[in-house]
Each structure stands twice: as structure tokens, then as C-alpha cells.
XYZ file of C-alpha atoms in Angstrom:
702
model
C 9.927 -28.725 -26.394
C 11.230 -25.476 -24.838
C 14.969 -25.156 -24.602
C 16.461 -24.273 -21.144
C 17.401 -20.694 -22.131
C 13.881 -20.111 -23.496
C 12.408 -21.467 -20.275
C 14.598 -19.146 -18.142
C 13.552 -16.194 -20.244
C 9.863 -17.080 -20.002
C 9.766 -17.287 -16.169
C 12.946 -15.707 -14.874
C 11.865 -15.826 -11.225
C 10.630 -19.460 -11.311
C 11.236 -21.556 -8.224
C 12.569 -24.531 -10.172
C 11.423 -28.055 -9.372
C 14.422 -30.268 -10.160
C 13.871 -33.851 -11.270
C 16.605 -36.350 -10.433
C 16.738 -39.948 -11.676
C 18.256 -42.784 -9.650
C 18.316 -46.551 -10.324
C 17.012 -49.032 -7.772
C 17.416 -52.797 -7.883
C 14.328 -54.744 -6.786
C 14.101 -58.457 -5.971
C 12.477 -60.359 -8.760
C 13.253 -57.842 -11.489
C 16.133 -58.413 -13.858
C 16.514 -54.753 -14.635
C 16.575 -51.701 -12.270
C 13.753 -49.347 -11.688
C 14.372 -45.700 -12.611
C 12.889 -43.504 -9.898
C 12.480 -39.818 -10.715
C 12.150 -37.549 -7.623
C 10.746 -34.043 -8.153
C 11.775 -31.489 -5.526
C 11.991 -27.717 -5.534
C 14.521 -27.691 -2.672
C 12.138 -26.148 -0.151
C 10.278 -27.878 2.675
C 6.610 -28.841 2.480
C 5.444 -25.244 3.156
C 6.584 -24.363 -0.418
C 5.141 -27.179 -2.536
C 6.768 -28.259 -5.816
C 5.243 -26.719 -9.019
C 5.990 -26.912 -12.749
C 7.187 -23.848 -14.631
C 9.122 -23.945 -17.934
C 12.448 -24.717 -16.336
C 10.915 -27.427 -14.162
C 9.460 -29.078 -17.314
C 12.886 -29.003 -18.938
C 14.421 -30.642 -15.848
C 11.680 -33.329 -15.817
C 12.203 -33.953 -19.490
C 15.917 -34.419 -18.935
C 15.354 -36.770 -16.049
C 13.105 -38.834 -18.291
C 15.829 -38.948 -20.926
C 18.177 -40.330 -18.311
C 15.609 -42.905 -17.193
C 14.975 -44.157 -20.758
C 18.710 -44.336 -21.327
C 19.052 -46.813 -18.476
C 16.603 -49.224 -20.177
C 14.885 -49.933 -16.814
C 12.171 -52.452 -16.038
C 9.933 -49.527 -15.111
C 9.976 -45.780 -14.515
C 8.439 -44.249 -11.431
C 8.014 -40.603 -10.441
C 7.524 -39.381 -6.848
C 7.853 -36.182 -4.832
C 9.626 -34.680 -1.841
C 8.363 -35.431 1.657
C 4.583 -34.723 2.048
C 4.362 -33.273 -1.504
C 4.051 -34.890 -4.938
C 3.376 -31.675 -6.941
C 0.652 -29.133 -6.792
C 0.407 -27.965 -10.375
C 1.738 -25.307 -12.722
C 3.818 -22.480 -11.494
C 1.240 -19.654 -11.834
C 3.559 -16.855 -10.711
C 5.108 -16.302 -14.100
C 1.755 -16.415 -15.900
C 0.992 -12.871 -14.762
C 3.936 -11.637 -16.789
C 2.899 -13.370 -20.051
C 2.111 -10.681 -22.644
C 2.191 -12.750 -25.888
C -0.068 -15.568 -26.889
C 2.787 -17.347 -28.699
C 4.750 -17.843 -25.499
C 1.583 -18.999 -23.659
C 1.085 -21.540 -26.432
C 4.656 -22.794 -26.076
C 4.287 -23.300 -22.340
C 0.946 -25.056 -22.748
C 2.524 -27.356 -25.360
C 5.559 -28.006 -23.200
C 3.510 -29.569 -20.465
C 1.834 -31.872 -22.896
C 5.105 -32.766 -24.577
C 6.766 -33.892 -21.292
C 3.795 -35.542 -19.602
C 2.794 -37.448 -22.783
C 6.132 -39.169 -22.801
C 5.033 -41.010 -19.657
C 1.749 -42.022 -21.287
C 3.295 -43.255 -24.564
C 6.329 -44.951 -22.987
C 6.917 -48.551 -24.014
C 8.392 -49.079 -20.528
C 5.711 -49.204 -17.760
C 5.411 -45.824 -15.927
C 4.226 -45.353 -12.340
C 3.302 -42.362 -10.257
C 4.005 -42.813 -6.517
C 1.812 -40.056 -5.187
C 3.378 -39.627 -1.775
C 1.672 -36.399 -0.711
C -0.413 -33.377 -1.806
C -1.250 -33.558 -5.483
C -3.181 -30.897 -7.391
C -3.581 -29.523 -10.877
C -0.611 -30.262 -13.086
C 0.762 -32.570 -10.437
C -2.304 -34.798 -10.669
C -2.122 -34.526 -14.475
C 1.412 -35.888 -14.338
C 0.143 -38.771 -12.243
C -2.694 -39.405 -14.649
C -0.205 -39.443 -17.508
C 1.472 -42.513 -16.032
C 0.213 -45.993 -16.692
C -0.271 -46.817 -12.934
C -0.650 -44.864 -9.702
C -0.139 -45.550 -6.023
C -1.343 -43.068 -3.366
C -0.292 -42.390 0.219
C -2.830 -42.281 3.027
C -1.016 -39.175 4.106
C -1.826 -37.186 0.926
C -3.395 -34.103 2.443
C -4.887 -32.535 -0.693
C -6.008 -34.141 -3.958
C -7.738 -32.015 -6.552
C -8.023 -30.447 -9.976
C -8.782 -26.873 -8.764
C -8.367 -25.052 -12.047
C -12.033 -24.272 -12.679
C -12.180 -22.632 -9.257
C -9.470 -20.219 -10.492
C -11.181 -19.498 -13.811
C -8.892 -21.936 -15.662
C -9.253 -25.641 -16.578
C -6.981 -28.711 -16.308
C -4.859 -27.991 -19.388
C -2.054 -30.590 -19.320
C -4.178 -33.627 -20.014
C -6.664 -33.573 -17.166
C -9.798 -33.008 -19.221
C -8.930 -35.865 -21.582
C -7.307 -38.466 -19.270
C -9.534 -38.309 -16.202
C -12.948 -39.032 -17.822
C -11.385 -41.861 -19.813
C -9.955 -43.372 -16.635
C -12.726 -43.036 -14.063
C -15.732 -42.317 -16.298
C -17.267 -38.953 -17.279
C -19.592 -38.569 -14.332
C -16.902 -39.097 -11.742
C -14.679 -36.745 -13.692
C -17.378 -34.086 -13.606
C -17.371 -34.383 -9.811
C -13.620 -33.729 -9.655
C -13.200 -31.183 -12.448
C -16.409 -29.189 -11.978
C -18.385 -29.930 -8.833
C -15.516 -30.051 -6.339
C -13.774 -27.020 -7.888
C -16.928 -24.940 -7.895
C -17.677 -25.938 -4.288
C -15.046 -23.642 -2.813
C -12.303 -25.926 -4.181
C -13.282 -29.007 -2.307
C -10.450 -31.560 -1.859
C -10.567 -35.334 -2.223
C -9.369 -37.551 0.540
C -7.083 -40.491 -0.310
C -9.847 -43.058 0.268
C -12.261 -41.120 -2.022
C -9.640 -40.777 -4.754
C -9.059 -44.516 -4.630
C -12.771 -45.360 -4.675
C -13.161 -43.149 -7.774
C -10.409 -45.082 -9.510
C -7.937 -42.233 -9.751
C -5.334 -44.416 -8.082
C -4.730 -48.150 -8.305
C -3.427 -48.808 -4.795
C -3.574 -46.995 -1.453
C -0.642 -47.519 0.929
C 0.112 -46.306 4.411
C 2.333 -43.298 4.575
C 4.854 -44.848 6.992
C 6.356 -47.174 4.401
C 4.725 -45.833 1.278
C 7.730 -45.930 -1.046
C 8.666 -49.525 -0.046
C 5.157 -50.731 -0.564
C 4.866 -48.923 -3.882
C 8.053 -50.441 -5.185
C 6.898 -53.919 -4.135
C 3.578 -53.352 -5.910
C 5.360 -52.087 -8.986
C 7.433 -55.316 -9.141
C 4.230 -57.403 -9.034
C 2.640 -55.366 -11.800
C 5.779 -55.608 -13.989
C 5.923 -59.411 -13.378
C 2.234 -59.790 -14.223
C 1.209 -60.883 -10.730
C -1.118 -57.849 -10.499
C -3.182 -56.411 -13.319
C -5.002 -53.261 -12.183
C -8.602 -53.140 -13.340
C -9.802 -50.385 -15.659
C -13.358 -49.229 -15.959
C -15.440 -49.674 -18.995
C -16.360 -46.218 -20.161
C -19.920 -45.366 -21.354
C -19.387 -43.038 -24.306
C -23.105 -42.866 -25.131
C -25.948 -41.994 -22.799
C -23.682 -42.020 -19.729
C -21.434 -39.439 -21.322
C -24.426 -37.366 -22.431
C -25.685 -37.300 -18.861
C -22.327 -36.297 -17.473
C -22.042 -33.390 -19.946
C -25.494 -32.210 -18.953
C -24.599 -32.421 -15.275
C -21.457 -30.412 -15.928
C -23.437 -27.793 -17.841
C -25.889 -27.491 -14.948
C -23.030 -26.975 -12.500
C -21.264 -24.420 -14.678
C -24.322 -22.315 -15.540
C -25.871 -22.778 -12.050
C -22.756 -21.674 -10.235
C -21.043 -19.305 -12.655
C -23.904 -18.201 -14.924
C -21.533 -18.772 -17.808
C -19.261 -15.985 -16.610
C -16.056 -18.055 -16.245
C -14.237 -18.653 -19.542
C -12.209 -21.464 -17.997
C -15.325 -23.371 -16.963
C -16.897 -22.948 -20.449
C -13.637 -24.298 -22.031
C -13.665 -27.250 -19.655
C -17.166 -28.120 -20.855
C -16.040 -28.114 -24.495
C -13.017 -30.303 -23.673
C -15.109 -32.796 -21.735
C -17.112 -33.376 -24.914
C -13.878 -33.654 -26.926
C -12.591 -36.355 -24.504
C -15.474 -38.624 -25.520
C -13.489 -39.730 -28.614
C -10.453 -40.693 -26.439
C -8.190 -39.277 -29.146
C -5.163 -37.742 -27.379
C -3.887 -36.011 -30.491
C -7.131 -34.095 -30.973
C -7.768 -33.669 -27.254
C -4.324 -32.372 -26.402
C -4.322 -30.056 -29.371
C -7.642 -28.617 -28.211
C -6.391 -28.272 -24.656
C -3.219 -26.461 -25.790
C -5.054 -23.930 -27.955
C -7.730 -23.379 -25.267
C -5.110 -22.980 -22.545
C -3.251 -20.282 -24.578
C -6.589 -18.502 -25.089
C -7.541 -18.539 -21.435
C -4.059 -17.635 -20.197
C -4.283 -14.468 -22.308
C -7.690 -13.494 -20.941
C -8.370 -10.828 -18.240
C -10.742 -13.093 -16.271
C -7.940 -15.607 -15.809
C -5.508 -12.883 -14.776
C -8.156 -11.708 -12.318
C -8.367 -15.312 -11.043
C -4.598 -15.425 -10.485
C -4.779 -12.050 -8.744
C -7.468 -13.501 -6.445
C -5.310 -16.628 -5.851
C -2.409 -14.474 -4.764
C -4.632 -12.374 -2.471
C -5.868 -15.545 -0.755
C -2.546 -17.369 -0.647
C -0.251 -14.487 0.097
C -1.884 -11.237 1.224
C -4.323 -12.964 3.502
C -1.433 -14.637 5.315
C 0.349 -11.324 5.845
C -2.446 -8.873 6.693
C -1.661 -5.289 5.816
C -1.316 -3.105 8.929
C -1.291 -5.921 11.496
C 0.986 -5.114 14.477
C 4.041 -7.123 15.455
C 2.787 -10.629 16.400
C 5.193 -10.686 19.373
C 2.798 -8.263 21.089
C -0.009 -10.781 21.199
C -1.000 -12.081 24.665
C -1.654 -15.807 25.218
C -5.275 -16.816 25.326
C -5.982 -19.660 27.741
C -9.742 -19.238 28.156
C -12.505 -17.715 26.000
C -15.810 -16.217 27.147
C -18.817 -15.680 24.928
C -21.672 -13.393 25.879
C -24.831 -14.838 24.422
C -25.777 -18.480 23.744
C -27.807 -18.215 20.586
C -27.049 -19.673 17.179
C -24.178 -17.329 16.356
C -22.652 -17.736 19.803
C -22.816 -21.489 19.701
C -21.179 -21.549 16.235
C -18.350 -19.371 17.650
C -18.019 -21.515 20.725
C -17.603 -24.621 18.586
C -14.917 -22.947 16.488
C -12.996 -21.610 19.505
C -12.963 -24.940 21.321
C -12.007 -26.921 18.190
C -9.146 -24.675 17.132
C -7.848 -23.270 20.427
C -8.605 -26.314 22.630
C -9.056 -24.037 25.638
C -12.023 -23.668 28.057
C -14.931 -21.834 26.504
C -17.786 -20.499 28.630
C -21.069 -19.117 27.354
C -23.362 -16.817 29.332
C -26.925 -15.645 28.779
C -29.804 -14.088 30.653
C -31.550 -17.307 31.728
C -30.553 -20.876 32.337
C -32.669 -22.364 29.552
C -30.827 -20.294 26.916
C -27.474 -21.214 28.413
C -28.363 -24.926 28.435
C -29.662 -24.741 24.888
C -26.422 -23.065 23.682
C -24.119 -25.535 25.392
C -26.245 -28.461 24.148
C -25.991 -27.101 20.598
C -22.203 -27.147 20.818
C -22.276 -30.687 22.174
C -24.540 -31.806 19.357
C -22.191 -30.382 16.747
C -19.227 -32.052 18.401
C -21.126 -35.392 18.262
C -21.800 -34.871 14.569
C -18.060 -34.346 13.949
C -17.285 -37.550 15.870
C -19.944 -39.480 13.885
C -18.354 -38.336 10.609
C -14.935 -39.465 11.794
C -13.537 -35.976 12.105
C -13.051 -36.513 15.837
C -12.266 -39.583 17.855
C -14.582 -40.441 20.771
C -11.925 -39.375 23.243
C -11.304 -36.176 21.310
C -15.034 -35.352 21.335
C -15.266 -35.937 25.066
C -12.237 -33.712 25.688
C -13.782 -30.902 23.667
C -17.109 -31.198 25.443
C -15.337 -31.027 28.816
C -13.946 -27.606 27.806
C -17.352 -26.148 27.017
C -19.557 -24.795 29.864
C -22.275 -22.280 30.461
C -23.265 -19.822 33.210
C -25.762 -17.042 33.935
C -23.015 -15.252 35.943
C -20.477 -13.165 34.072
C -18.105 -13.779 36.936
C -17.351 -16.932 34.973
C -15.186 -14.707 32.827
C -12.918 -13.739 35.733
C -9.958 -15.786 34.350
C -10.764 -15.358 30.652
C -8.223 -13.795 28.294
C -10.651 -13.147 25.432
C -14.335 -12.385 25.722
C -16.488 -11.797 22.671
C -20.119 -10.632 22.629
C -22.772 -11.964 20.291
C -25.865 -10.227 21.583
C -28.629 -8.155 19.917
C -27.340 -5.619 17.376
C -28.225 -2.510 19.417
C -25.633 -0.068 20.805
C -27.154 0.344 24.295
C -27.372 -3.455 24.810
C -23.712 -3.978 23.729
C -22.460 -1.083 25.907
C -24.288 -2.556 28.930
C -22.863 -6.000 28.234
C -19.300 -4.725 28.056
C -19.682 -2.698 31.264
C -20.896 -5.834 33.052
C -18.058 -7.916 31.664
C -15.453 -5.334 32.509
C -16.478 -5.547 36.176
C -15.255 -9.165 36.285
C -12.325 -9.553 33.870
C -8.646 -8.653 34.238
C -7.402 -5.343 32.835
C -5.648 -7.119 29.993
C -8.529 -9.342 28.899
C -9.496 -8.558 25.281
C -13.128 -7.524 24.789
C -14.221 -8.320 21.263
C -17.458 -7.622 19.513
C -19.018 -9.524 16.594
C -21.051 -6.499 15.520
C -21.637 -6.277 11.815
C -22.216 -2.558 11.549
C -22.012 -0.595 14.841
C -19.182 1.701 16.006
C -16.667 -0.107 18.162
C -15.305 3.262 19.374
C -18.765 4.263 20.643
C -19.231 0.805 22.157
C -16.027 1.214 24.198
C -16.438 4.866 25.105
C -17.663 4.402 28.701
C -15.295 1.632 29.702
C -12.304 1.977 32.058
C -10.098 0.297 29.502
C -11.375 1.110 26.000
C -7.965 0.242 24.627
C -8.748 -3.463 24.970
C -11.888 -3.420 22.783
C -11.667 -4.713 19.199
C -14.049 -5.632 16.381
C -14.002 -9.332 15.584
C -16.543 -9.814 12.829
C -17.289 -13.310 11.654
C -19.382 -14.215 8.645
C -22.201 -16.795 8.647
C -21.821 -19.765 8.704
C -18.948 -19.258 11.042
C -17.266 -22.589 10.392
C -17.354 -22.151 6.622
C -16.679 -18.516 5.751
C -12.971 -17.811 5.975
C -13.033 -14.020 6.444
C -12.575 -12.236 9.723
C -12.832 -8.434 9.744
C -10.690 -7.213 12.628
C -11.682 -3.666 13.443
C -9.454 -1.192 15.192
C -11.365 1.357 17.228
C -9.966 4.808 17.963
C -8.325 3.692 21.187
C -7.547 -0.012 20.528
C -3.923 -0.637 21.430
C -1.392 -2.718 19.519
C -1.323 -5.572 22.072
C -5.127 -6.035 21.745
C -4.984 -5.856 17.985
C -2.029 -8.339 17.837
C -3.926 -10.726 20.123
C -6.964 -10.517 17.879
C -4.867 -11.324 14.785
C -3.161 -14.217 16.644
C -6.549 -15.652 17.704
C -7.870 -15.235 14.121
C -4.869 -17.168 12.765
C -5.351 -19.893 15.369
C -8.976 -20.127 14.225
C -7.681 -20.629 10.667
C -9.404 -17.470 9.440
C -8.086 -14.910 7.023
C -8.065 -11.617 8.799
C -8.238 -8.187 7.313
C -7.563 -5.006 9.327
C -10.460 -2.561 9.025
C -10.957 1.010 10.280
C -13.885 1.569 12.594
C -16.334 2.795 9.940
C -20.061 1.976 9.535
C -20.606 -1.685 8.500
C -16.848 -2.090 7.836
C -16.229 -3.587 4.382
C -18.411 -6.463 3.161
C -21.664 -5.353 4.688
C -21.133 -1.769 3.584
C -20.548 -2.751 -0.057
C -23.280 -5.378 -0.129
C -25.692 -2.801 1.407
C -24.817 -0.257 -1.298
C -25.094 -2.959 -3.953
C -28.456 -4.227 -2.630
C -29.686 -0.752 -2.039
C -29.296 0.186 -5.713
C -31.098 -3.005 -6.794
C -33.976 -2.418 -4.384
C -34.270 1.210 -5.480
C -34.633 -0.025 -9.025
C -37.493 -2.300 -7.969
C -39.090 0.535 -6.047
C -39.014 2.690 -9.207
C -40.920 0.079 -11.145
C -38.458 -2.622 -12.291
C -40.040 -6.084 -12.014
C -38.492 -8.352 -9.383
C -37.524 -10.849 -12.081
C -35.685 -8.294 -14.145
C -33.759 -6.772 -11.200
C -32.763 -10.187 -9.874
C -31.440 -11.397 -13.263
C -29.415 -8.278 -13.785
C -26.294 -9.555 -12.046
C -26.108 -12.911 -13.842
C -23.223 -11.892 -16.137
C -20.992 -11.488 -13.076
C -21.498 -15.163 -12.024
C -22.090 -14.248 -8.375
C -22.826 -17.093 -5.987
C -26.463 -15.949 -5.625
C -28.764 -13.319 -7.009
C -29.529 -10.143 -5.022
C -32.954 -11.254 -3.850
C -31.751 -14.715 -2.833
C -28.955 -12.942 -0.950
C -31.601 -10.842 0.800
C -33.362 -13.985 1.924
C -30.147 -15.526 3.230
C -29.093 -12.426 5.135
C -32.605 -11.953 6.503
C -34.722 -8.868 5.594
C -34.707 -7.492 9.217
C -30.928 -7.617 9.348
C -30.609 -6.084 5.871
C -33.038 -3.293 6.841
C -31.135 -2.612 10.106
C -27.814 -2.288 8.269
C -29.447 -0.047 5.633
C -30.774 2.205 8.345
C -27.371 2.320 10.012
C -25.756 3.283 6.723
C -28.484 5.848 5.968
C -27.740 7.606 9.239
C -24.038 7.717 8.417
C -24.222 8.520 4.716
C -27.758 9.678 3.808
C -26.584 10.979 0.405
C -25.582 7.529 -0.796
C -27.674 5.061 1.233
C -31.393 5.168 1.228
C -34.002 3.166 3.165
C -36.770 1.645 1.124
C -40.230 2.117 2.479
C -41.236 -1.025 0.669
C -38.523 -2.877 2.512
C -39.920 -1.513 5.831
C -43.408 -2.818 4.868
C -41.845 -6.129 3.818
C -40.206 -6.619 7.221
C -43.180 -5.365 9.120
C -45.353 -7.951 7.367
C -43.018 -10.698 8.618
C -41.982 -11.719 5.067
C -38.672 -13.475 4.684
C -38.340 -13.832 0.963
C -39.454 -12.408 -2.348
C -39.302 -15.788 -4.061
C -41.316 -18.910 -3.459
C -40.237 -22.232 -4.952
C -42.753 -24.900 -5.979
C -42.252 -28.651 -5.726
C -40.509 -28.744 -9.125
C -37.983 -26.115 -8.081
C -39.579 -23.333 -10.137
C -39.560 -19.871 -8.547
C -42.164 -17.221 -8.567
C -42.827 -14.017 -6.658
C -44.816 -14.428 -3.438
C -48.198 -12.928 -4.266
C -48.348 -11.259 -0.807
C -45.006 -9.531 -1.457
C -46.223 -8.436 -4.909
C -49.306 -6.965 -3.314
C -47.570 -5.017 -0.543
C -44.849 -3.581 -2.718
C -45.624 -0.130 -4.147
C -43.965 0.222 -7.573
C -43.078 3.403 -9.405
C -43.544 3.953 -13.062
C -39.846 4.144 -14.210
C -38.677 0.516 -14.797
C -35.145 -0.210 -15.779
C -33.689 -2.912 -18.034
C -31.341 -5.566 -16.676
C -28.384 -3.703 -18.172
C -29.446 -0.432 -16.454
C -29.966 -2.145 -13.111
C -26.557 -3.749 -13.392
C -24.872 -0.464 -14.368
C -26.526 1.377 -11.475
C -25.486 -1.222 -8.884
C -21.917 -1.528 -10.101
C -21.475 2.201 -10.460
C -22.668 2.537 -6.868
C -20.147 -0.090 -5.727
C -17.351 1.657 -7.650
C -18.182 4.960 -5.995
C -18.389 3.378 -2.535
C -15.045 1.606 -2.886
C -13.365 4.874 -3.822
C -14.916 6.670 -0.765
C -13.787 3.822 1.467
C -10.232 3.954 0.162
C -10.180 7.709 0.606
C -11.425 7.243 4.168
C -8.718 4.647 4.847
C -11.229 1.929 5.770
C -8.633 -0.566 4.457
C -5.105 -0.106 3.214
C -5.619 -0.803 -0.471
C -8.088 -1.914 -3.148
C -6.632 -5.447 -2.754
C -8.123 -5.656 0.714
C -11.538 -4.780 -0.638
C -11.228 -7.581 -3.115
C -9.977 -10.046 -0.497
C -12.964 -9.255 1.734
C -15.486 -9.867 -1.064
C -13.850 -13.080 -2.119
C -13.553 -14.536 1.427
C -16.597 -12.833 3.106
C -19.165 -12.788 0.302
C -17.938 -15.658 -1.866
C -17.511 -13.428 -4.967
C -15.709 -15.463 -7.617
C -12.064 -15.558 -8.388
C -12.560 -14.622 -12.051
C -13.952 -11.235 -10.945
C -10.830 -10.684 -8.881
C -13.196 -9.752 -6.025
C -14.615 -6.730 -7.846
C -12.125 -3.987 -8.646
C -10.473 -5.781 -11.610
C -13.940 -6.276 -13.148
C -14.871 -2.645 -12.557
C -11.610 -1.618 -14.187
C -11.884 -3.790 -17.282
C -15.534 -2.845 -17.850
C -14.629 0.834 -17.734
C -16.826 1.440 -14.717
C -14.020 2.738 -12.498
C -12.925 5.248 -15.108
C -16.500 6.384 -15.648
C -17.309 6.876 -11.957
C -14.007 7.842 -10.468
C -11.961 9.048 -13.383
C -9.253 6.367 -12.954
C -8.943 2.564 -12.440
C -8.355 1.084 -9.002
C -5.391 -1.074 -10.128
C -2.353 -0.402 -12.145
C -2.228 -1.657 -15.790
C -1.166 -5.317 -15.884
C -2.467 -6.028 -12.341
C -5.245 -8.599 -12.652
C -5.188 -8.034 -16.421
C -3.082 -8.963 -19.430
C -0.088 -6.566 -19.653
C 0.343 -4.618 -22.798
C 3.354 -5.431 -24.896
């Protein structure tokens, strides 16, 4: 076990979670109960975590508990929080595997004492519990859970890591391997999906679920009954044969389907799941410790931590955002258009802002369809239990439609979601400006057009701002907020305030063609399509990006975006930067023919090229290999990022990465993209230097 001075040296800036033991007398028990409370001294906005010093404190508290010879030992957390895992902040400074190994071992050493205790141990999970916090709970003999626990998960695989303090060994042997695959792999690789308290209880992670209002009292009463033998929590019989085989195969399908084998942490988790079959903690924990040290010292894991910090910290303090005190209140929202995108936005605005939202369109049938679509989605939320019946009715009462833009007269924020053509958008804004107040913000959801040009003919161009959502609106967390040449600080501050209220992560972007995500994806896709035009088979080009573990292949992405949209953006970029962005004549024929996808899937899920697409595509005679296609696409992206940074499209490379993580779903273990480009030598080759400083998103040199 680490000594305190070693722990301080390992993570000198650790926010220490202190563990304190107190003795409580319970009716019916001859001996007291030792209750250990873990608390980092901050409120719930800074959850408790375990770094080296925190583990030393917990170990000491456990010593004190054992010394009291209690009837039972229980561990619980501060209000609303149990513990949310390892303190990852210090990991970025680790430069030696030996220290990584010691920290990995320290977690096992402390947590295993709860497992192997001759005195019954209980985890009273009173609030959010993730990662190492859940592993501590699993290490105890029994667990109770509060209905108020807001987040329950093992998110490590999402970060490019794996549960390394017992999770891979304890969970499948508690709830069964298939259920463990759901928690460790499926949920983590589904944008870090959380369990709800009822789900965790149904899976068998916890033994009892108690209301948050008197959670500690009920947990202590339940503990007394367990200790006295009145209650004997059931344990599942674990299938270590065919059932375990099937679970491992499902885990493999998830890992290779969603990461293409590009995440070292996910691959290690697979190995450890198989190790857990023997239910041998000595072997399992030794394997976890060695694997954890290996992964902690890998660049993909450092890129994952870099991504985590971008999402958790930088996204919450957007670079370049004006003083939030300048933001104007928004008491009503107007949306021009009533199509699919507009109705998605209307639902989001009314759910998050809870203010009147009015949609307009050119005819009543479109208006009615748009409003009806919002109502239908509200009803679905109520049916799922996400809204009460009264809550659903209140939201519906806030949504209305009109053909008359005079309905925007008292709106504070109006956003357009009409056809992506400059003249149409300019006309719409001119019509809206005739009805709204001088301070009403006019926002555009354009994905590629110039906001400055869009606002040029208005009386108040200073109140126009880009407000670019990603599809599906309710799911994708990124919001590109675009400052036009004349956008003022009050408008920009209001846009950021609205973005925050919508629970989006906003990035400030300069008014440049296609902004960030669409510009980079267009360059990326353009290089792939150019390779196909030159003679590379569709299959080869589409497989080329598999080593990156992207959420989908280029040609599947093309299908999702929609070929007409992709072509429109390519043409926009070609007009702006003809030397770097081409327009494929094959793509023009593809769109003109009304084709929506290169691939067709048969009833068994096998994909093949649409024969009509194969026939219309005119191939050259210079095919590339997968490696050559990948190099061309990534070198193009590296060049484009450098140009964008030189142009000041965003403040730093970190904002590029944040946009790709949140707007395109690029994985944490890539760090967005610049850490990957740096470690593969692509940045140096294309630009003569890396994007990030040594040790940022990579293992520092000793």
C-alpha cells in the first residue's frame, strides 16, 4: 500500500477525498456499526474521487473501523454523491509505469479489504456512483441504493480505459456476464449511457432500493436485519459455460462494431471479462493491475483523458465567450420553418426554456404538421415517464403555429430553419425584422453559409448570430455559435446563455465557410470520394478509416448526412477554397439520379454496392490501397486544421477537437483528431510541427 508521502508526491494537486469513521448504535445489535463517510469537502458540483491520498485516507478509516470490532462496516458518501471514480487529473502527469502500477495496485489493496473482511461490509450508495466509486460498492458484501442516485455507470471504456479496480472481475460474477457486458461495454460505448436506480436494482447490482428522503435510516435498519439473519439477499447462479461464451461474443461484437478494435482499453476489458470466468480474484486482480498500468501509460488513454477534460471543463467555459452578464432574457422563441429540423428545435426550446415557442411557415398545413410533430414527441416523452401528464399539457400549451410572422412581435429570440440558400434566408430575416423589436436576436441554423452576408441588408445586423445545431438535435451536444462581422457582444452573450439553457456545449466560431465540423468532414469526405473517382473500389475506400474506430465509415456517413446536402456543402467549400475542395462529377450524377446510398443491405445484414450506383460511377485507372486512402484523407484534415487555426476560425486546436468529439461523435481515444495526427507523425509531415505541446494528450517524456 502507498504511504502518505508517496501518495502526495504522486498526485500533488489531488483534491483529497477524506474518509471518516464514526460508530453508531443500532437497536437489536450488540455491537456498534462503523460508518465510513467519504467526502472531498466540496458540494455536489465537485464529486468525490479517489486519488492516491484519498486511498490512503480510506485505508486508515478502515483500520479505525476494524479496530472498533463492530457488528458491521458501512461506507457512504456526502450529500447526493457516493463517489464517481478515480481522480484522473493526476494521471496526465504520470511518466513512469512503475508509479502507474503502484496506483493501480493501491486501489485493489484498499477495496479488497472490504471484500475479504470477516465483518460484514455494506455500501450505502446515497447518490451518483461511477467508475471506481461503483467498484468500491461492488467490493462490499451488500449494497443499498438511493432512488435519488442521478448517475450509475462504469464509463471507463468510453474514455479508452476499463474498470481497473475490480469491476471487470466482480460485476460479471455478481450479476452474470451478459448483464455485465451491458454495463461495461454496451452502455459505455453508447455515449456513456447511465443506469437509473431501478435498472441497477433489477440487474442485481444493488440488494435494496430505498427512497432518498430517509435513505440512511432505512439502510441502517436493513443492515441490522441482514446482520441478524432476518434478511439474506439472493445471489444469482452464474453460467460459466455457454452463457459466458455468448456474453464474450456479444462483447466482442460491441467492441469491434463500435471501435473497430482501435481502443486499447476496450480490448483489455475483453481479455479481463474472459479472465473473470474463473472467479479467481488473485489472478483477476493481478491481470487488472498489470493491464491498468499498461493502458495508463498509453497515448490513446492520454488522448481519452484530454477529451474528457475538453468535454468536462473547456466546454463549460467556452473560449472567447463574452461576459454572461450581457445576455438578455429570453421569454419567447420564434422558429421560421416547421419542417423536421424546426420541430426538433421547437421541442428542445420548449422542454429546456419552458417559454412560449411559435413556429411559422408558408402554408397552414405545414404549420399544423410541425406543431403536431412537437405534440407527438411530447406525448412520447410522457408515455416513457419522462414527463407527467400535467407537465406534457403545460409544454403543449406553450407551442403554437402561425402563417403570420407578426406572431414574433414579442419574441426575444428567433431562429430560422429554412432552405439552405442565401437569398431565401436573407428574405426571411428581412420579413422577420419588420415585426420584431430592435433587441430581438435573429439566429440562423445554417450549416455552411455566411452569416455576415445573411445580415448585410438588415437595419440591425449586429443582432444576427449563427446557432448551428447538429442532427438529431436532441442528442448531439454541440452547438456552433458563429460570430458574424457585426454581431455585438450582447447578442453573442444571449446566444451562449440560450445554448447553456438548452444543455448544449457551445463553441465560438468565426464566420467562415461551413464553420468547423462540416468543413473538416467535407475535406475528409472529399479526399475519400476523390480516391474512389480515381479508381479505388468503394469497399477499399470505405474500409480505410477502420483503424481510427470512427462511429461510422465515410460512405455510411454520406448516407446519414444525405448526398444532396453533402454535395451542396462541397460546392460551397469549392467556391471558397477551390485549391483544396473539389466537387466530384460522380457525386453530381449520384445526386441527380436520386440515389441516397452507395450500400444496400440484404435481409441478413450483409452489405453490397448498389448496382445502379456502380453503373453510374465513372472510375479512373489509379486505385489506391486502404493505407493510401487513409493517409490522403488524414493529411487533408491536418492541412485544413492548420489553415483554420491560421484563419482564427476557433481559438485553439482544442476547440477543433471538442467540435469533432461533440458534433461528429469522434471517439475519446483519438482525442478528437489532433492528438492522433500528432502521434502518427501526420501533423509533422504536413505542417512541419505538431498541433499540441509534448505531454498534452500523450505520455510525457521522463
